CSV table of C-alpha atoms in Angstrom, one decimal:
chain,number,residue,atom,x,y,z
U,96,UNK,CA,23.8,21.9,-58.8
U,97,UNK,CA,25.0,21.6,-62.5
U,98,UNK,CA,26.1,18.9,-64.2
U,99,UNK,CA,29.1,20.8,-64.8
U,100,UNK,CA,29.8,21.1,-60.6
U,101,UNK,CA,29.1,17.6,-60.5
U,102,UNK,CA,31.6,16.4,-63.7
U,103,UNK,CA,34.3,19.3,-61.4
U,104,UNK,CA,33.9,16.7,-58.5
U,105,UNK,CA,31.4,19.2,-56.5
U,106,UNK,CA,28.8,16.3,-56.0
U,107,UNK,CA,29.2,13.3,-54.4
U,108,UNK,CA,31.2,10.1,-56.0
U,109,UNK,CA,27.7,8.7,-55.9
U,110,UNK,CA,27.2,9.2,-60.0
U,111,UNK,CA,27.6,6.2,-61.7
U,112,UNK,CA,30.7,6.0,-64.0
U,113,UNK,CA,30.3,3.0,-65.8
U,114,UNK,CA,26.9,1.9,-66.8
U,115,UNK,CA,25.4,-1.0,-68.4
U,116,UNK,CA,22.4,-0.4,-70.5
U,117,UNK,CA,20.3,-4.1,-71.3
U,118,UNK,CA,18.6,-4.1,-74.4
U,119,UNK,CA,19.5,-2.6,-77.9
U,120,UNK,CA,16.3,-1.4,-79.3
U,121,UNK,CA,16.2,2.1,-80.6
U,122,UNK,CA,15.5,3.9,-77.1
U,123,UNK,CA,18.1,1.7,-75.3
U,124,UNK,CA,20.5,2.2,-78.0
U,125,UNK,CA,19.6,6.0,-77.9
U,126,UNK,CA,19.7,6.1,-74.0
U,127,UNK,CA,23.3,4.5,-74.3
U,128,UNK,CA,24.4,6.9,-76.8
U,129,UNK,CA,23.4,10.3,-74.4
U,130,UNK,CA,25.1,8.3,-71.8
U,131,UNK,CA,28.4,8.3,-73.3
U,132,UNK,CA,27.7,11.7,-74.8
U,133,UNK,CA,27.8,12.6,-71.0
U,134,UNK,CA,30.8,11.1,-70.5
U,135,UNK,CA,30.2,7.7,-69.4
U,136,UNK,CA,31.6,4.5,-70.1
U,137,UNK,CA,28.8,2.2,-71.6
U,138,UNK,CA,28.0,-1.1,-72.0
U,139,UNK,CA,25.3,-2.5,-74.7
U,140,UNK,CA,23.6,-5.5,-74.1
U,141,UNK,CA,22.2,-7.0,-77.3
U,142,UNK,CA,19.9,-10.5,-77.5
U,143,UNK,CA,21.5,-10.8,-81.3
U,144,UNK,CA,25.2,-10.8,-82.4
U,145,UNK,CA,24.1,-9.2,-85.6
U,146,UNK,CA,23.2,-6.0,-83.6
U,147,UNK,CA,26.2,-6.0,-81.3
U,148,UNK,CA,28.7,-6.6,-84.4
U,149,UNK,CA,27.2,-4.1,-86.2
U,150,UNK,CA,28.0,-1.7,-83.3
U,151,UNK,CA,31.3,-3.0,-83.0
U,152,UNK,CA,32.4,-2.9,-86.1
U,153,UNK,CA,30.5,0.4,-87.9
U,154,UNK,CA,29.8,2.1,-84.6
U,155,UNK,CA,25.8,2.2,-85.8
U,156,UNK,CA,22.9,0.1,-85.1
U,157,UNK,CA,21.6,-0.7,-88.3
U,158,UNK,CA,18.5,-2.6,-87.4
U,159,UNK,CA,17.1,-0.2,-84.4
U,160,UNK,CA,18.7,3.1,-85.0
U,161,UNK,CA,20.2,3.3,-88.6
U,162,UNK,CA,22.4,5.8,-89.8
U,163,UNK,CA,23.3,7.2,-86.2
U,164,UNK,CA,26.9,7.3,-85.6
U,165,UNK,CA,27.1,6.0,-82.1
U,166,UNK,CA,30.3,7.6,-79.8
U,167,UNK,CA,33.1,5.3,-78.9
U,168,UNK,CA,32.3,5.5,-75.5
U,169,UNK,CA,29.6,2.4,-76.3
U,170,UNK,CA,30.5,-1.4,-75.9
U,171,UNK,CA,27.9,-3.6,-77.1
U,172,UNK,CA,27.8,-7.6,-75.8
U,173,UNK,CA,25.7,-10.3,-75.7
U,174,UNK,CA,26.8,-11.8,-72.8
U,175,UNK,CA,24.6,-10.0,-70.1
U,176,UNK,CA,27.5,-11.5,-67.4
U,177,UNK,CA,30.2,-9.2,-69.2
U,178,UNK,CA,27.9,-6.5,-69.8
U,179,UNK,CA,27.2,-5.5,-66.0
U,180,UNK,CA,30.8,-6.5,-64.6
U,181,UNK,CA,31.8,-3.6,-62.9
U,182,UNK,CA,28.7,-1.9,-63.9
U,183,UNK,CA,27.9,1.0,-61.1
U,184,UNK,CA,24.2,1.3,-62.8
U,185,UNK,CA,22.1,-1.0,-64.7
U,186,UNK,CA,19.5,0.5,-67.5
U,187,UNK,CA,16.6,-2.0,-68.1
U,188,UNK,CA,15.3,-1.5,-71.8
U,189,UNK,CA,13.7,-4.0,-72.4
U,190,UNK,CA,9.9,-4.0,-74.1
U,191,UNK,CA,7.4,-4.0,-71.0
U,192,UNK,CA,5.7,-7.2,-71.6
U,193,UNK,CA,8.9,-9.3,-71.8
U,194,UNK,CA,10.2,-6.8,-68.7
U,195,UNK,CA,9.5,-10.1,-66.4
U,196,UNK,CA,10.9,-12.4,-68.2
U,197,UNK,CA,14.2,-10.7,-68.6
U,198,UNK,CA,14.4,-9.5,-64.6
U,199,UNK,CA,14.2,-13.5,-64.0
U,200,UNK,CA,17.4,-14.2,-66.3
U,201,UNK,CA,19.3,-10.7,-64.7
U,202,UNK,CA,18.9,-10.7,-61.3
U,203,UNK,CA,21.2,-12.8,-60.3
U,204,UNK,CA,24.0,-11.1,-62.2
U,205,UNK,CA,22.6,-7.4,-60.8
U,206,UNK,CA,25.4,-5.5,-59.0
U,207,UNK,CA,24.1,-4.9,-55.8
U,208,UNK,CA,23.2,-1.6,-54.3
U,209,UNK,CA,23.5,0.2,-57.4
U,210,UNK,CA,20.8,2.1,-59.7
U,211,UNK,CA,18.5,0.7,-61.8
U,212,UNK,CA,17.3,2.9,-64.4
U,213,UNK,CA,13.5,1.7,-65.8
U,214,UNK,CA,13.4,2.9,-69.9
U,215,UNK,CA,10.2,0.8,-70.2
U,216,UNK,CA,6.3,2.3,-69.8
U,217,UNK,CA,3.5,0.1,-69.5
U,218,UNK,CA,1.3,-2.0,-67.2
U,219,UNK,CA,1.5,-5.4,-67.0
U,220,UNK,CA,-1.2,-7.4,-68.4
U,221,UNK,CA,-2.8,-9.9,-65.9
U,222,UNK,CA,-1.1,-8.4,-63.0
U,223,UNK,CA,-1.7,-4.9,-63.4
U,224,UNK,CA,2.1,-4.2,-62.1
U,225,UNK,CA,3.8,-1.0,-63.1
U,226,UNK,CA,7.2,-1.7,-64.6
U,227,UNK,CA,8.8,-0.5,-61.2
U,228,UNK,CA,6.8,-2.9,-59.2
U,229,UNK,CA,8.0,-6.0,-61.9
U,230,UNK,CA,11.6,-4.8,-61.1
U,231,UNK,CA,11.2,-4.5,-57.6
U,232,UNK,CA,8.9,-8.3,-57.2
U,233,UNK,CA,10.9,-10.2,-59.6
U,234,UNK,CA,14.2,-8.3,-58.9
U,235,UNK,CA,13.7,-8.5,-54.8
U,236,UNK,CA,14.9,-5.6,-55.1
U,237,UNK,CA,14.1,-2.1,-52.7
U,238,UNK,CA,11.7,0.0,-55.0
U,239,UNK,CA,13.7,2.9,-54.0
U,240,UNK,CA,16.6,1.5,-55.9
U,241,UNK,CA,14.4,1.9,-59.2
U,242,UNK,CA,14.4,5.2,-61.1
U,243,UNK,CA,12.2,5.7,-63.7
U,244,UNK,CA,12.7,7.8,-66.8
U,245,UNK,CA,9.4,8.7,-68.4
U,246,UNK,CA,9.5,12.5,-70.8
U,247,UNK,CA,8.9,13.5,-74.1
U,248,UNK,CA,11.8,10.6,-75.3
U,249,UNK,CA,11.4,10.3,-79.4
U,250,UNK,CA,14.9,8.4,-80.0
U,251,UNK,CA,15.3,9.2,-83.1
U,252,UNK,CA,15.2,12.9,-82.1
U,253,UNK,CA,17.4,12.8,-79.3
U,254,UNK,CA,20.2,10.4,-81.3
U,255,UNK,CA,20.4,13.7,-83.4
U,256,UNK,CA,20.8,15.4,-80.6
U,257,UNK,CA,17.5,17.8,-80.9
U,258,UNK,CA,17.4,19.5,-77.3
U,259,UNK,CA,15.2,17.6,-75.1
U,260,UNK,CA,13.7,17.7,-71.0
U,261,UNK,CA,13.2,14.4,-69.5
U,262,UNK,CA,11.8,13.8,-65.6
U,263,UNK,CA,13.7,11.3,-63.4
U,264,UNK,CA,11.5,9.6,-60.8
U,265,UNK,CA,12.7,7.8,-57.6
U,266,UNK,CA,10.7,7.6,-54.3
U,267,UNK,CA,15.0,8.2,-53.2
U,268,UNK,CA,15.6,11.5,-54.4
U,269,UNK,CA,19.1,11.6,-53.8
U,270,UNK,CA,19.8,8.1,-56.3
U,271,UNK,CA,17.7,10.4,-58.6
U,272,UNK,CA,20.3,13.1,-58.4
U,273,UNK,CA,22.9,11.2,-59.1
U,274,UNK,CA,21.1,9.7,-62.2
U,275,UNK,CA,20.8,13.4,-63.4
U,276,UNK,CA,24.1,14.0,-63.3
U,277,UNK,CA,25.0,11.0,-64.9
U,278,UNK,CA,23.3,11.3,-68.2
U,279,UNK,CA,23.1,15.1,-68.5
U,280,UNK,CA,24.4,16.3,-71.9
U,281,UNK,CA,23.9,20.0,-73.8
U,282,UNK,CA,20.9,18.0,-75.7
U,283,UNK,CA,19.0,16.2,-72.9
U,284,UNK,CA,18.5,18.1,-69.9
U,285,UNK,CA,16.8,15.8,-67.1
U,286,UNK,CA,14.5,17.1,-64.5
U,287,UNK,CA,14.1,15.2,-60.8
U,288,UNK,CA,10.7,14.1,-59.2
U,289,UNK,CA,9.8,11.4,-56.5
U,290,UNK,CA,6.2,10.4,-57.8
U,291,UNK,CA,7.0,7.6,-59.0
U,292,UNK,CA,3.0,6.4,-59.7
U,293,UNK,CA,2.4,9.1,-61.6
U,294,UNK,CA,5.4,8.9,-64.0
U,295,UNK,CA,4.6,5.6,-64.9
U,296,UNK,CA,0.8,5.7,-65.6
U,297,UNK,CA,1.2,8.7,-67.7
U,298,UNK,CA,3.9,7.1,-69.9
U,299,UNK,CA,1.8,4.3,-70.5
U,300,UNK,CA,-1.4,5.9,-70.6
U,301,UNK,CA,-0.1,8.3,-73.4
U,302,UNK,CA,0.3,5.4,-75.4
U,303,UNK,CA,-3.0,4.6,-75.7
U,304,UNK,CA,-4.0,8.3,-76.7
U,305,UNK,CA,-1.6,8.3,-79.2
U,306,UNK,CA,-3.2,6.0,-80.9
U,307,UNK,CA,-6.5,7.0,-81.1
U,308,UNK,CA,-5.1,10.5,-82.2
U,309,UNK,CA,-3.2,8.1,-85.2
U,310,UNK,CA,-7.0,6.7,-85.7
U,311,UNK,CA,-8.4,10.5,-85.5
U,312,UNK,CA,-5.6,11.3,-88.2
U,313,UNK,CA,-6.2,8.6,-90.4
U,314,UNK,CA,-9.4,9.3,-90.8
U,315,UNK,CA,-8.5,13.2,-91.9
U,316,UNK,CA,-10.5,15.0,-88.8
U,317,UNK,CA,-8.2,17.3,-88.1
U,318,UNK,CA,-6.7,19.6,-85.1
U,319,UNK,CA,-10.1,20.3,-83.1
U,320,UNK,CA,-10.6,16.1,-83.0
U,321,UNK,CA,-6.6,15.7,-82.1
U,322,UNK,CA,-7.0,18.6,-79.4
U,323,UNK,CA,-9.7,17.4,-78.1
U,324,UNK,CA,-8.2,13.7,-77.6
U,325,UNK,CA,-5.0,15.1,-76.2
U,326,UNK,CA,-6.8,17.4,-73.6
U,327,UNK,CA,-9.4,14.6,-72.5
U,328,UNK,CA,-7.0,11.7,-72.7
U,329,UNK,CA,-4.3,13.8,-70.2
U,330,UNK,CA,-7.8,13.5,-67.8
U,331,UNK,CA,-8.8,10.4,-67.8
U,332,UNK,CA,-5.1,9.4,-67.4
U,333,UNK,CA,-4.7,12.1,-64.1
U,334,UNK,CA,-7.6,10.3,-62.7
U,335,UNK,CA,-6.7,7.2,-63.2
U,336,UNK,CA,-3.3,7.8,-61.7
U,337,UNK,CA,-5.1,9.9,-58.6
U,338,UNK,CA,-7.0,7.0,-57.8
U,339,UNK,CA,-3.6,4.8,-57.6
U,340,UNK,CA,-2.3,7.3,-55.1
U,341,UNK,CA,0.0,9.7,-57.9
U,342,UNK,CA,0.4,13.6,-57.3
U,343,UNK,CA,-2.1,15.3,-59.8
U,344,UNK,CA,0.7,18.0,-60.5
U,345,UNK,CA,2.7,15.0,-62.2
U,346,UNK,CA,0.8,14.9,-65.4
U,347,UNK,CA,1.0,18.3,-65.9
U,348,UNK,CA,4.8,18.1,-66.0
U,349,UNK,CA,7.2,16.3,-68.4
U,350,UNK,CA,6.1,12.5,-68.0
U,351,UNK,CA,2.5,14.0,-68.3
U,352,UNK,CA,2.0,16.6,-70.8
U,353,UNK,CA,5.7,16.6,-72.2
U,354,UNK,CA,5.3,13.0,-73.2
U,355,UNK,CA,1.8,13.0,-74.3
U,356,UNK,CA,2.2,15.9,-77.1
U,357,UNK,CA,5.3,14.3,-78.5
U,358,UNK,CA,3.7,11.0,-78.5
U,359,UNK,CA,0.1,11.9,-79.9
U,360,UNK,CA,1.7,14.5,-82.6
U,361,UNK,CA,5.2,13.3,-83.9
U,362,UNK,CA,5.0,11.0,-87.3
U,363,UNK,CA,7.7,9.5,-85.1
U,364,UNK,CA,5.6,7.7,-82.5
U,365,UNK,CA,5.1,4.3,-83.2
U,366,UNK,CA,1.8,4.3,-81.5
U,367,UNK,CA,0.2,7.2,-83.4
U,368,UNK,CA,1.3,5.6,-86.9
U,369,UNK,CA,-0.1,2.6,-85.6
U,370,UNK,CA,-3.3,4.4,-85.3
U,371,UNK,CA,-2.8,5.8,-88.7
U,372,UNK,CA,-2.8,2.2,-89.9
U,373,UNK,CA,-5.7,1.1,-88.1
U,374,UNK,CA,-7.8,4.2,-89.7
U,375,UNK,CA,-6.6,3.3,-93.5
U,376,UNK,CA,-8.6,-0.3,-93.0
U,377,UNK,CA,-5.5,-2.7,-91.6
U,378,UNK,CA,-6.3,-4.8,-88.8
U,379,UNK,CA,-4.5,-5.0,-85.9
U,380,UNK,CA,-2.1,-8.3,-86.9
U,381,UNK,CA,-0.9,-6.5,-90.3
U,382,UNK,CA,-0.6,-3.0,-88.8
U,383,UNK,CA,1.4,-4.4,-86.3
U,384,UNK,CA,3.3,-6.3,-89.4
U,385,UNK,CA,3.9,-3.1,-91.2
U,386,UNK,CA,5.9,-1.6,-88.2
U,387,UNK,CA,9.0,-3.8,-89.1
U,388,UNK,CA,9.2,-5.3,-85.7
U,389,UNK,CA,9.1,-1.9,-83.8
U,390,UNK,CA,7.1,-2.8,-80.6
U,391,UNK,CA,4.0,-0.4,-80.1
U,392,UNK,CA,2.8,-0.4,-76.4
U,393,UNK,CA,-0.3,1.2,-76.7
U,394,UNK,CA,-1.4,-2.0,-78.3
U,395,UNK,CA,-0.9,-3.8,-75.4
U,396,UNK,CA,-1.4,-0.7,-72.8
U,397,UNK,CA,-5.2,-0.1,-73.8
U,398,UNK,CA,-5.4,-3.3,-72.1
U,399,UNK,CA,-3.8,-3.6,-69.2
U,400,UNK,CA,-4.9,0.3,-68.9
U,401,UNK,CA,-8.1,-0.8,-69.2
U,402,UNK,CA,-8.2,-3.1,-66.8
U,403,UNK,CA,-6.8,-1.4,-64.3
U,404,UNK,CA,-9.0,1.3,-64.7
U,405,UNK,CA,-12.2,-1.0,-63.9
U,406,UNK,CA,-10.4,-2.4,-60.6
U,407,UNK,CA,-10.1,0.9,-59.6
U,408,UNK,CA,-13.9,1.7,-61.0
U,409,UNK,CA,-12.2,4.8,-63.0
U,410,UNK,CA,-14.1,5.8,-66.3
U,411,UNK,CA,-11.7,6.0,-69.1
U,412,UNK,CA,-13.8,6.6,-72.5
U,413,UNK,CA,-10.8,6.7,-74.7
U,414,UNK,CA,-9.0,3.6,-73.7
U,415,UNK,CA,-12.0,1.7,-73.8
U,416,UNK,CA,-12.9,2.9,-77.7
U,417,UNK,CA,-9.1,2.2,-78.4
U,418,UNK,CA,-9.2,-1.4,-76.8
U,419,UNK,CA,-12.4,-1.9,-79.0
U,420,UNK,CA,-10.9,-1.3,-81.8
U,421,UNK,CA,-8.0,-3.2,-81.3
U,422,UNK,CA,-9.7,-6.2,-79.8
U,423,UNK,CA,-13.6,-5.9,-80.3
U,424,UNK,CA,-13.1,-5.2,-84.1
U,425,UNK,CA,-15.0,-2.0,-84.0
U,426,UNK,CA,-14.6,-0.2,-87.0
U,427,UNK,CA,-12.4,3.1,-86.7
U,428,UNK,CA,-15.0,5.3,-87.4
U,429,UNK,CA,-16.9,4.0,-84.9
U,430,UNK,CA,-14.7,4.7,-82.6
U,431,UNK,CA,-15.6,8.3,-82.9
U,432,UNK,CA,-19.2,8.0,-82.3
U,433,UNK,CA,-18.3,5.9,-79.2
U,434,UNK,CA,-16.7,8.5,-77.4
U,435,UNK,CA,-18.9,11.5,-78.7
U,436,UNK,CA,-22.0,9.4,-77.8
U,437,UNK,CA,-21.0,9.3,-74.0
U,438,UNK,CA,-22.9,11.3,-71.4
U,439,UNK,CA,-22.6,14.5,-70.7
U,440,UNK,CA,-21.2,16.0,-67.7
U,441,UNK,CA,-19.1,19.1,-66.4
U,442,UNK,CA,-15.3,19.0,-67.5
């Protein structure tokens, strides 16, 4: 069914109408703009009043998403209270590692019953928790409340509304439906899937393979080395998520492939200019600097990745050269002869 049949009353008055979206970053704030662009009403949650007067009162968010004119269809608050009053779905965009933190301070305020949308990718470090399991422990929420958006999601792109797919994954398939509906607009087309797992590990996983692509670029090797990253990092990811129970056929898709081009090849992604850092002879604190507060996970992911990946006795070659680099101080260059030195063995 269209989002067209739905908006003619064709589908069921499950699509949420109003919906809050909590945190104001640049994807959040992105996310809320295609939201209202789809004809919702919207509610912005910002930490800072700085970010939510700015929206206010010039309709742009100058810190995370200048010189985007966002549609008068978005509040912005900082009063999370006010922000999910009559709120029929709840957007959690928040950065993965504070993810816990936050559900802790929400839940009591969550609307019951209703949607939750997860913007965030990562794993959590310690715990190894996707962010729909955080949600779902710290929430006591049902998991199949929880759907995840995972896709090939450069905000900057998509506030200018350049045409983009996205995947929508909920173990409920029908509560993904009517998340489809709800944010479909002429620029961002969402696609429905129920593997959950598999969304998630390859939206964090890609993270980590963008930046060793950024490294592979810094250091001027060219389109075979970048290939050859991107082709081998979408394997070890797939395995990784196989052996946590995801559906192979997932990382071929949108959160899979889709995400993992954008991500390793846009000057865009945060994680791949990371990596470009890295190469020119930064370390990790003052690359991290240079980024103007933008968070990026891979730093973070090739841990918790990494980790996961050695409960679960799964050989990833690339996140561990990327968590060496980042954590073990091996030089850049290295990193190279790390993952070319490894042995050999049928793709």
């Amino acid at each position: 069914m269209s989002p067209a049949a739905a908006a003619d009353g064709l589908f069921p008055d499950s699509v949420p109408q109003r919906i809050a979206v909590l945190g104001a970053g640049s994807w959040g704030t992105t996310f809320a703009k295609v939201l209202a662009d789809a004809g919702r009403d919207v509610v912005l949650w910002a930490r800072r009043e700085s970010v939510a007067e700015s929206i206010r009162d010039r309709r742009e968010n100058e810190q995370y998403l200048p010189g985007v004119l966002l549609p008068a269809g978005v509040e912005a608050d900082t009063d999370f209270d006010r922000a999910l009053d009559g709120a029929d779905a709840v957007a959690l965009a928040v950065p993965s590692q504070s993810l816990r933190e936050n559900m802790g301070v929400f839940r009591d305020s969550l609307p019951p019953d209703v949607p939750l949308i997860s913007l965030a990718k990562g794993v959590e470090i310690g715990t190894g928790l996707r962010m729909s399991e955080v949600i779902a422990r710290v929430g006591h929420l049902d998991p199949a409340r929880i759907v995840v958006l995972s896709g090939p999601n450069l905000a900057v792109e998509i506030a200018a509304g350049r045409p983009t797919a996205t995947a929508l994954a909920c173990t409920d398939h029908d509560r993904a439906v009517a998340v489809q509906h709800a944010c479909a607009t002429p620029y961002f087309r969402p696609f429905t899937i129920t593997d959950v797992v598999g969304a998630e590990i390859a939206g964090t996983g890609k993270n980590v393979i963008a930046l060793a692509c950024g490294i592979s670029d810094g250091l001027g090797l060219g389109l075979n080395t970048t290939a050859s990253l991107i082709t081998r990092g979408l394997h070890e990811v797939t395995r990784l998520g196989e052996a946590l129970g995801a559906v192979p056929a997932t990382f071929a898709g949108l959160s899979g492939l889709g995400d993992l081009v954008a991500t390793c090849s846009s000057p865009l992604s945060r994680n791949r200019t990371l990596g470009r850092r890295l190469a020119e002879g930064l370390g990790l604190d003052a690359a991290l600097a240079a980024g103007g507060g933008q968070v990026a996970e891979g730093v973070v992911s090739c841990r918790s990745v990494r980790d996961l990946a050695h409960r679960h006795r799964v050989d990833m070659p690339i996140t561990e050269a990327v968590y060496r680099v980042c954590y073990q101080h091996l030089p850049p260059t290295a990193m190279i002869d790390f993952m070319m030195d490894q042995p050999h063995s049928p793709e």
